[in-house]
mmCIF file of C-alpha atoms and ligand atoms in Angstrom:
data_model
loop_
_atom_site.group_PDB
_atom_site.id
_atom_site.type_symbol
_atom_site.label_atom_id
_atom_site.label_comp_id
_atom_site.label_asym_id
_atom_site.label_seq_id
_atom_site.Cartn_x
_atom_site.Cartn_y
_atom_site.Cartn_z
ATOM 1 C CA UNK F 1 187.664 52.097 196.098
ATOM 2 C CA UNK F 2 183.827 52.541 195.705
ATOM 3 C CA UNK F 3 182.010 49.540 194.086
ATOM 4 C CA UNK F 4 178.256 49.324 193.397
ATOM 5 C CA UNK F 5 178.811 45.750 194.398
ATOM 6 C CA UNK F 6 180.261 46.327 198.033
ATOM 7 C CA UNK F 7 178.054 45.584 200.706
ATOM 8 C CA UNK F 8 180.514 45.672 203.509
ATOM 9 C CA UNK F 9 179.587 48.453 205.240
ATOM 10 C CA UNK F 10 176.218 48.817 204.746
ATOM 11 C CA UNK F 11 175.586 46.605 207.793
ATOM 12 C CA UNK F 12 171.640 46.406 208.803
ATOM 13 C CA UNK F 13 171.139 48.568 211.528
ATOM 14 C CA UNK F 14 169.319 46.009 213.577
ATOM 15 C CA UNK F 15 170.295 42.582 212.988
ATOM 16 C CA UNK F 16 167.646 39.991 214.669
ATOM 17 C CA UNK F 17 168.608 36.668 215.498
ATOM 18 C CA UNK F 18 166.809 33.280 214.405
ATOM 19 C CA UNK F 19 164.484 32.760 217.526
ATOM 20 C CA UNK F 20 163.171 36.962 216.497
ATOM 21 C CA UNK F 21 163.165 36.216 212.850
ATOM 22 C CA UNK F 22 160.667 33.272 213.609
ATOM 23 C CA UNK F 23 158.726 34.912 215.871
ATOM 24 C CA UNK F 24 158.272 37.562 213.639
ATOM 25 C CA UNK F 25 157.374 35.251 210.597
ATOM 26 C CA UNK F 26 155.015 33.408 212.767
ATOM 27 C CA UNK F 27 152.950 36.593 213.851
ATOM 28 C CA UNK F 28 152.368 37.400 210.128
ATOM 29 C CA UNK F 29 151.813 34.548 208.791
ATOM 30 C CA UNK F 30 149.322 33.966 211.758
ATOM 31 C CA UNK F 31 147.450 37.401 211.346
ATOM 32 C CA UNK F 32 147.334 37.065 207.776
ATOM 33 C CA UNK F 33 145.718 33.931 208.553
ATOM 34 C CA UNK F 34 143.103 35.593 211.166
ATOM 35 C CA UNK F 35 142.294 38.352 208.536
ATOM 36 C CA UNK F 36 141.804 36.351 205.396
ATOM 37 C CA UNK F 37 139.633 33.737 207.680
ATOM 38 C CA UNK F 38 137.827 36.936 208.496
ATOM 39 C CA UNK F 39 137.170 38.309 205.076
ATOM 40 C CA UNK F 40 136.275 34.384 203.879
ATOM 41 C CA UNK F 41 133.685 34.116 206.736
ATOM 42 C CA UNK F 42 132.424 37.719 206.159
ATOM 43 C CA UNK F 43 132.054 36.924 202.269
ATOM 44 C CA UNK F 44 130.452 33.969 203.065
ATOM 45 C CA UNK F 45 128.138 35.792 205.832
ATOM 46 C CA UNK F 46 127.258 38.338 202.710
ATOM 47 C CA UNK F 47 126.498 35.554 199.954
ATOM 48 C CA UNK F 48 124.125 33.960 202.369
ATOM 49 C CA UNK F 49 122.468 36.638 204.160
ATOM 50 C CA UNK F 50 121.934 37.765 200.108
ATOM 51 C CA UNK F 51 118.605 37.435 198.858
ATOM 52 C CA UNK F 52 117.652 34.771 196.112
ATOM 53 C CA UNK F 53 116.949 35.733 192.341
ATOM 54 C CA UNK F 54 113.603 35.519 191.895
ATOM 55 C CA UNK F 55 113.405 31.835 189.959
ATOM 56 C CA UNK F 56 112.152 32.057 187.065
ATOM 57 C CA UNK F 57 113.615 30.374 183.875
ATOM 58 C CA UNK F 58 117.116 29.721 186.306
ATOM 59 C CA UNK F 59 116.463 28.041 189.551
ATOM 60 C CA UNK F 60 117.324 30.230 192.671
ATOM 61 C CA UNK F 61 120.742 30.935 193.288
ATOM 62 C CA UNK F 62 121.879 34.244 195.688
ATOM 63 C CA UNK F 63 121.393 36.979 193.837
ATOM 64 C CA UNK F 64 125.491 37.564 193.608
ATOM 65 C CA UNK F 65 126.196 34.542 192.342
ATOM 66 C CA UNK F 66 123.674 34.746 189.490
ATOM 67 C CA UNK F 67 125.379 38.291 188.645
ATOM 68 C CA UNK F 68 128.657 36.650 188.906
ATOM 69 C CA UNK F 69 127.042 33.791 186.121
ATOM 70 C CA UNK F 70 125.716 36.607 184.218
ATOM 71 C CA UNK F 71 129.368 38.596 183.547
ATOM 72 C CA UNK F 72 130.975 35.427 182.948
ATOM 73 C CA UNK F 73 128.052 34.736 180.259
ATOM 74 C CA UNK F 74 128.809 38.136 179.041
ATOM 75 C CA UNK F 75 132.600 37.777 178.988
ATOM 76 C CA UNK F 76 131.949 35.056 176.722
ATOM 77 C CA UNK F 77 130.174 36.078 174.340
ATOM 78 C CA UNK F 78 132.874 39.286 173.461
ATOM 79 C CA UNK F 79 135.825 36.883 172.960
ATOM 80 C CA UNK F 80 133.608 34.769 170.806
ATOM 81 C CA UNK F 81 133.121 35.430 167.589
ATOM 82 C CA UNK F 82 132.279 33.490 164.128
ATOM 83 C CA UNK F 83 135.868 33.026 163.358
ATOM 84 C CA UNK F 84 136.067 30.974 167.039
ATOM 85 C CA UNK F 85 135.516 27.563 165.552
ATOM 86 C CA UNK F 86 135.022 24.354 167.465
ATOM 87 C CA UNK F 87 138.020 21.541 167.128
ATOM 88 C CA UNK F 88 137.173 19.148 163.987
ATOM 89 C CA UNK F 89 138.353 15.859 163.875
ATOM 90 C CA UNK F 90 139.388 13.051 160.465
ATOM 91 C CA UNK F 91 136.027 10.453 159.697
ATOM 92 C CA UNK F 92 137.795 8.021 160.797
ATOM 93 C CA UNK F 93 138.035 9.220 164.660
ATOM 94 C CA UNK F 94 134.496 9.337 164.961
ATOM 95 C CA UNK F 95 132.952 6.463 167.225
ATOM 96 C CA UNK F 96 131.261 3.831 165.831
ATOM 97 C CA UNK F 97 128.909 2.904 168.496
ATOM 98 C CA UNK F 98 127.629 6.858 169.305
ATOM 99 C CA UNK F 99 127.220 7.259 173.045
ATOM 100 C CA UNK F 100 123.156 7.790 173.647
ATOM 101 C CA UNK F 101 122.095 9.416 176.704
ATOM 102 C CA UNK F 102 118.467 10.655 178.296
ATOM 103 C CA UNK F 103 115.170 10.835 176.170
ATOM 104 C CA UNK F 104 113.175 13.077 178.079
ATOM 105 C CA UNK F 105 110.951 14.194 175.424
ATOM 106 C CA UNK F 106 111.952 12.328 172.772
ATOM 107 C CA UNK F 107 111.800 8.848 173.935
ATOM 108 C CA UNK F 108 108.600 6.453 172.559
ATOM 109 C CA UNK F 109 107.786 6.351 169.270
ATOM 110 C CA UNK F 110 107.876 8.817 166.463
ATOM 111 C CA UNK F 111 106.048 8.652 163.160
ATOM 112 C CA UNK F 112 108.787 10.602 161.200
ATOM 113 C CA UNK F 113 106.504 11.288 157.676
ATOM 114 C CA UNK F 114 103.842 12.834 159.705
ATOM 115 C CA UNK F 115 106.280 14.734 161.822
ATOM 116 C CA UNK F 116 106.716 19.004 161.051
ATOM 117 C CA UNK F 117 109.168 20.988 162.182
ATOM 118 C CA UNK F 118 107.011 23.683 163.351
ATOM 119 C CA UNK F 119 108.667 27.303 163.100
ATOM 120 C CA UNK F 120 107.080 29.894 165.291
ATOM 121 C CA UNK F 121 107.377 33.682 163.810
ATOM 122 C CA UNK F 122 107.393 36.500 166.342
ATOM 123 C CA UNK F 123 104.296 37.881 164.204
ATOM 124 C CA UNK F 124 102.169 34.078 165.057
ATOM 125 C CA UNK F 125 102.463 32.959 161.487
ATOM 126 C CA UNK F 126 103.678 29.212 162.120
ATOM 127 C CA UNK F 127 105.697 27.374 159.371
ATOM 128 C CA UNK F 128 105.656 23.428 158.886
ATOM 129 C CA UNK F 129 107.982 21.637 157.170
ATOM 130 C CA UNK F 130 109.018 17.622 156.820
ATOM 131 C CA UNK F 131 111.806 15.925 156.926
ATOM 132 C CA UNK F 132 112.264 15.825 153.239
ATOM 133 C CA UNK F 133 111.958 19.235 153.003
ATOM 134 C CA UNK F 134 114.798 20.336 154.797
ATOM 135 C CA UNK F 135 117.151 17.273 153.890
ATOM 136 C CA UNK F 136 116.926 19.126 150.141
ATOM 137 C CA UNK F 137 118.765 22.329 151.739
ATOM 138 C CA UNK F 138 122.841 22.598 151.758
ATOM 139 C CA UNK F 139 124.056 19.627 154.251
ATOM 140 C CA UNK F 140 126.833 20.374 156.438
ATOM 141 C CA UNK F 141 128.893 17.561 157.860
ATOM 142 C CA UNK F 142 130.770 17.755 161.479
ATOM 143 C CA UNK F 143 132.975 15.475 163.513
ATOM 144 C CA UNK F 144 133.797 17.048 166.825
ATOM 145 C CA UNK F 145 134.016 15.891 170.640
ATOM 146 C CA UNK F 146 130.770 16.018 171.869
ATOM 147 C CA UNK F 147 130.842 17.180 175.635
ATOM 148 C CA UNK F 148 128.196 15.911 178.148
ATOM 149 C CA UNK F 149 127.927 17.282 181.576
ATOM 150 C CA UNK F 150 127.306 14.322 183.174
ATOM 151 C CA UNK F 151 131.454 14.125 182.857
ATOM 152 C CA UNK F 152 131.547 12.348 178.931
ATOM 153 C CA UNK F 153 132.735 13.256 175.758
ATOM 154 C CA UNK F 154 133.059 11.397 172.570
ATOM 155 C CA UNK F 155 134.157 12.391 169.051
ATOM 156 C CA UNK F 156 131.140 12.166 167.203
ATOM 157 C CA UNK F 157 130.146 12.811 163.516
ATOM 158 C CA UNK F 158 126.899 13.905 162.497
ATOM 159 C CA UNK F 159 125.259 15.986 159.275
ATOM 160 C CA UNK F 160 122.467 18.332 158.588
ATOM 161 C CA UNK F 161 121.781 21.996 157.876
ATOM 162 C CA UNK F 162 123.724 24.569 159.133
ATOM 163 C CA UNK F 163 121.049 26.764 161.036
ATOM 164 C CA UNK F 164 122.127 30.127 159.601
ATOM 165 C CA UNK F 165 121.685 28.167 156.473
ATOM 166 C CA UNK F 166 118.024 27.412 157.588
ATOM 167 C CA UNK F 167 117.651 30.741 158.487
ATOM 168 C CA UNK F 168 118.342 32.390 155.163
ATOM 169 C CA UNK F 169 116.373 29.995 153.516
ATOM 170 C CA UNK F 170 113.152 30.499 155.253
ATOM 171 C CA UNK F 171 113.979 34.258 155.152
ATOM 172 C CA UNK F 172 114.197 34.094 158.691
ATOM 173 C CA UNK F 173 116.849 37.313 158.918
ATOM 174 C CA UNK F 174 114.181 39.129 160.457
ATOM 175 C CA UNK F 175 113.395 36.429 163.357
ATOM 176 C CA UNK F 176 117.528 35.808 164.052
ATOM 177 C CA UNK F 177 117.526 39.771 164.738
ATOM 178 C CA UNK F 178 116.160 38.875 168.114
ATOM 179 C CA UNK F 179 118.231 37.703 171.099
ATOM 180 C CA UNK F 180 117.573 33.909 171.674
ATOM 181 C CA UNK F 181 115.874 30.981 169.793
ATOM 182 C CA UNK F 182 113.556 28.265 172.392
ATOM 183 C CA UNK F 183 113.741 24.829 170.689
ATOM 184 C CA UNK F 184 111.018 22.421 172.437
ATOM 185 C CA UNK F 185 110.458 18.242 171.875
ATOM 186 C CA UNK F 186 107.209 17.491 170.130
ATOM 187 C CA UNK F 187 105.184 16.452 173.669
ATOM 188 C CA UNK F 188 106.704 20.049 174.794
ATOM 189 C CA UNK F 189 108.917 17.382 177.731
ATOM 190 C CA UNK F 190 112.188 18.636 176.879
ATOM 191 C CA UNK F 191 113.198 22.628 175.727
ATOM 192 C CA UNK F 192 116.450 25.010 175.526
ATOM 193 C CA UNK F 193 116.985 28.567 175.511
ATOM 194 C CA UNK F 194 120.084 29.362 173.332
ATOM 195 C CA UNK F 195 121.478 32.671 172.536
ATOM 196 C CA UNK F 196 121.508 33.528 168.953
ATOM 197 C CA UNK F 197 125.125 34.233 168.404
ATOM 198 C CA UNK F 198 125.728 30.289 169.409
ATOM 199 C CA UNK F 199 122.634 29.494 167.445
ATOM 200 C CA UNK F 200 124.187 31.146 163.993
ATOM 201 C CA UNK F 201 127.893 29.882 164.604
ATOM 202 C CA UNK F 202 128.789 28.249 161.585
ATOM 203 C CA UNK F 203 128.951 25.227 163.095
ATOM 204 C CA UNK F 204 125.571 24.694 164.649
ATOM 205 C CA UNK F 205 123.321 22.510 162.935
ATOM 206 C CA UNK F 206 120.077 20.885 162.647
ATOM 207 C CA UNK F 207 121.304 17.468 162.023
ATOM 208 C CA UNK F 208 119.151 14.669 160.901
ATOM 209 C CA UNK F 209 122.069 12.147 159.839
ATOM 210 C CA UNK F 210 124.840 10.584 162.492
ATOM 211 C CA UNK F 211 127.715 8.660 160.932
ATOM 212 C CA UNK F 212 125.991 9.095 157.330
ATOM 213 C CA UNK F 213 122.914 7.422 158.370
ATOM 214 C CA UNK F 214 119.457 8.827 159.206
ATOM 215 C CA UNK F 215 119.109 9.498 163.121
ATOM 216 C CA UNK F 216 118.257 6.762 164.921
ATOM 217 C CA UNK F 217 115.429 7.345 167.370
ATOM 218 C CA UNK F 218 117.544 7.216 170.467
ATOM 219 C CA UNK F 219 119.463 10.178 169.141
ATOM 220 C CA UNK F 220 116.467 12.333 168.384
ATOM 221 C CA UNK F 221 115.147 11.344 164.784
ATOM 222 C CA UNK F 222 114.290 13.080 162.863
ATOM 223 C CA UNK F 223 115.791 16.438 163.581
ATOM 224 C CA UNK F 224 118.048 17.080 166.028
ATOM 225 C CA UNK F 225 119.884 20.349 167.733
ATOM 226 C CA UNK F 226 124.060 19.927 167.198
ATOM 227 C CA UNK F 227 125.418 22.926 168.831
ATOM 228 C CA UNK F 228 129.575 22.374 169.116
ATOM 229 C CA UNK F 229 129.792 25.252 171.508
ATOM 230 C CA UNK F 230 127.896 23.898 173.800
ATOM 231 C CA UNK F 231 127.410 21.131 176.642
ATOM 232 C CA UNK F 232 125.391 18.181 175.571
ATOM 233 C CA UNK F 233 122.439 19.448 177.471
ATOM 234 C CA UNK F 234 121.440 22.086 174.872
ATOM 235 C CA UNK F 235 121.596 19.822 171.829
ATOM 236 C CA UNK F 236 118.158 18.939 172.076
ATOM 237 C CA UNK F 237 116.902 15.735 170.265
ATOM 238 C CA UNK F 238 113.823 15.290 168.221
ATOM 239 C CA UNK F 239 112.457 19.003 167.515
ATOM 240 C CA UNK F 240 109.358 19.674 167.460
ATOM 241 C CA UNK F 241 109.082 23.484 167.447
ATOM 242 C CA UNK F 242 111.510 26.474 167.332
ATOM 243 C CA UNK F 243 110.895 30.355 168.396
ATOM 244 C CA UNK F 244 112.168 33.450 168.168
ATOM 245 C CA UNK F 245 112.564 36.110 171.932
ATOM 246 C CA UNK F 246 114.294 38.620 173.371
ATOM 247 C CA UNK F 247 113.613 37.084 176.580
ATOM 248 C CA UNK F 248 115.427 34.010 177.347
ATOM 249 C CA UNK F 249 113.261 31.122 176.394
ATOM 250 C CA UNK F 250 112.266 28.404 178.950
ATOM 251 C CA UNK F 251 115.422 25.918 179.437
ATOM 252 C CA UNK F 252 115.146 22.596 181.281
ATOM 253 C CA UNK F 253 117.879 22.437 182.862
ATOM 254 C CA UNK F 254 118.642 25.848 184.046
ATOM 255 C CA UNK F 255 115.406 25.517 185.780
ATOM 256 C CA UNK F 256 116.883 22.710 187.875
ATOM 257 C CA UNK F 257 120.180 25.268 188.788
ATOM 258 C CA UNK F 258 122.427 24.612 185.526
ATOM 259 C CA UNK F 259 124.060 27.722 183.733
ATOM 260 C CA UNK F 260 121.821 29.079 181.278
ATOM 261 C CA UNK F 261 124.627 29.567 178.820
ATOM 262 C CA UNK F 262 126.419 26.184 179.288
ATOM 263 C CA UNK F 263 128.891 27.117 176.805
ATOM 264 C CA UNK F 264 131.953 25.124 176.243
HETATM 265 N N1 LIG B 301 114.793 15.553 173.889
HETATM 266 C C1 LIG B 301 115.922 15.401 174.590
HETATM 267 N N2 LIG B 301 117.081 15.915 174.112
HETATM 268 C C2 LIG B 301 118.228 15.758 174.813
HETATM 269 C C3 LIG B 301 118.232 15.114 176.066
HETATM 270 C C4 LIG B 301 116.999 14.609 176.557
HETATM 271 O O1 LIG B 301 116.897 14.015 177.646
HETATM 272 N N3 LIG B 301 115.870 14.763 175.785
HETATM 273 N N4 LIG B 301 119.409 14.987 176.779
HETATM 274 C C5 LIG B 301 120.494 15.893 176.431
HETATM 275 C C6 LIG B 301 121.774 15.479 176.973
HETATM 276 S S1 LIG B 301 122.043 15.737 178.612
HETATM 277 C C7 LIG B 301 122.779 14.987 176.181
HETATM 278 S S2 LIG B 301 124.327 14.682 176.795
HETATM 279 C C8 LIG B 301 122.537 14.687 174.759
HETATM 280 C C9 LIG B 301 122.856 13.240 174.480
HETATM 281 O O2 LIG B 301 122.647 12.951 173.127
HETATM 282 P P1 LIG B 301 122.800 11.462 172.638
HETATM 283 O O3 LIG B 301 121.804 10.627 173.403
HETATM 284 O O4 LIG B 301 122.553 11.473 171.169
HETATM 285 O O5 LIG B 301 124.197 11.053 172.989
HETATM 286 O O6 LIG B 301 121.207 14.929 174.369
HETATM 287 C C10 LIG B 301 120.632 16.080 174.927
HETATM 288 N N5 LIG B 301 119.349 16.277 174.306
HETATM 289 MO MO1 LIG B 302 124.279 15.479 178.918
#
């Protein structure tokens, strides 16, 4: 009788014995070895004999590399869209004792009734407005883990103004057409480059309370940058000014050789 599952006759034609079969394992495995080793050390060759970007707002990375940043950046920003929120947390899971990190920038003192929040228009016209001002717009409340990229992270709860909120009020539409927004410290010490997309996400705002309580100066009174889908890098304390570009704005620390997007 003829049964799929019979296998007695079909016999391998050349049956090798243990000593072959290891042999033979061993010479693949070995010039698999000799040809990926190859390809690694000709990659590598390639990336190094590659020329530098030309540094500019990123530090100098090969050329490759920075493309490779670049797509990622760009992958990014397709999957993410407004309805990609940010991981909120209860009140009560927000620390007490908020986690306070460098002050380039906005360290020293700050006389927060004379401060303005200076708004730069593509055209030069220049807005200023206090404190008081923007603390009578909608307030937005968020408590989310706050990511540093130093290696930290801290559920953290802090209020403000939603910046598309700020936007519309100011009748700003025009100025959030373009590609990125630069946000600098008063002194000019400290400044970020953000893409607008992550600047109008509905959870970005410019906060000037944390726990319910005005910003303290070591977490960037009066106004501060809270940007959820980013690293803690971007959320630049004590504003001072904020423009409009299509060219990426000057960024701190992507011109030390951090990732211009640092999204999260
Ligand atoms: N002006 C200014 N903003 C800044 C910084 C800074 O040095 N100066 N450091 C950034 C970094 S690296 C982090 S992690 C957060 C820390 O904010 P915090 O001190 O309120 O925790 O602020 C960001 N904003
Ligand atoms: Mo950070």
């Amino acid at each position: 009788m003829k049964s799929p599952f019979s296998r007695k006759n079909k016999k391998p034609k050349r049956s090798l014995t243990v000593e072959q079969k290891i042999t033979r394992r061993n010479f693949i495995s070995f010039s698999s070895f000799i040809v990926l080793s190859g390809a690694a050390w000709g990659g590598w060759k390639w990336l190094y004999n590659s020329p530098e970007e030309t540094t500019s707002v990123t530090a100098g990375a090969r050329k490759p590399l920075r493309r490779a940043l670049n797509k990622t950046e760009l992958a990014f920003r397709r999957v993410f869209s407004n309805n990609n929120l940010v991981k909120t947390y209860p009140k009560d899971m927000a620390a007490k004792n908020v986690r306070h990190n460098s002050d380039i920038g906005s360290g020293g003192k700050i006389d927060v009734d004379a401060w303005r929040l200076q708004v730069k228009k593509q055209s030069g016209e220049v807005l200023k407005i206090s404190i008081d001002e923007i603390k009578t717009l909608p307030k937005t409340d968020i408590i989310y883990d706050f990511k540093c990229v130093e290696g930290w992270d801290q559920i953290s709860h802090w209020g403000g103004v939603k910046f598309s909120d700020f936007i519309s009020h100011y009748k700003l539409d025009d100025q959030a057409q373009l590609e990125y927004v630069g946000m600098e410290t008063p002194d000019k010490e400290y400044y970020v480059g953000i893409d607008m997309p992550s600047a109008m996400h509905p959870q970005t705002l410019l906060a000037y309370e944390v726990n319910e309580q005005p910003l303290p100066p070591r977490h960037g009174a009066p106004l501060r940058l809270i940007i959820p889908v980013k690293y803690g890098i971007k959320n630049l304390k004590r504003i001072g000014s904020i423009s409009f570009s299509n060219n990426r704005p000057r960024d701190y620390w992507a011109e030390q050789g951090y990732d211009y997007y640092s999204g999260l």
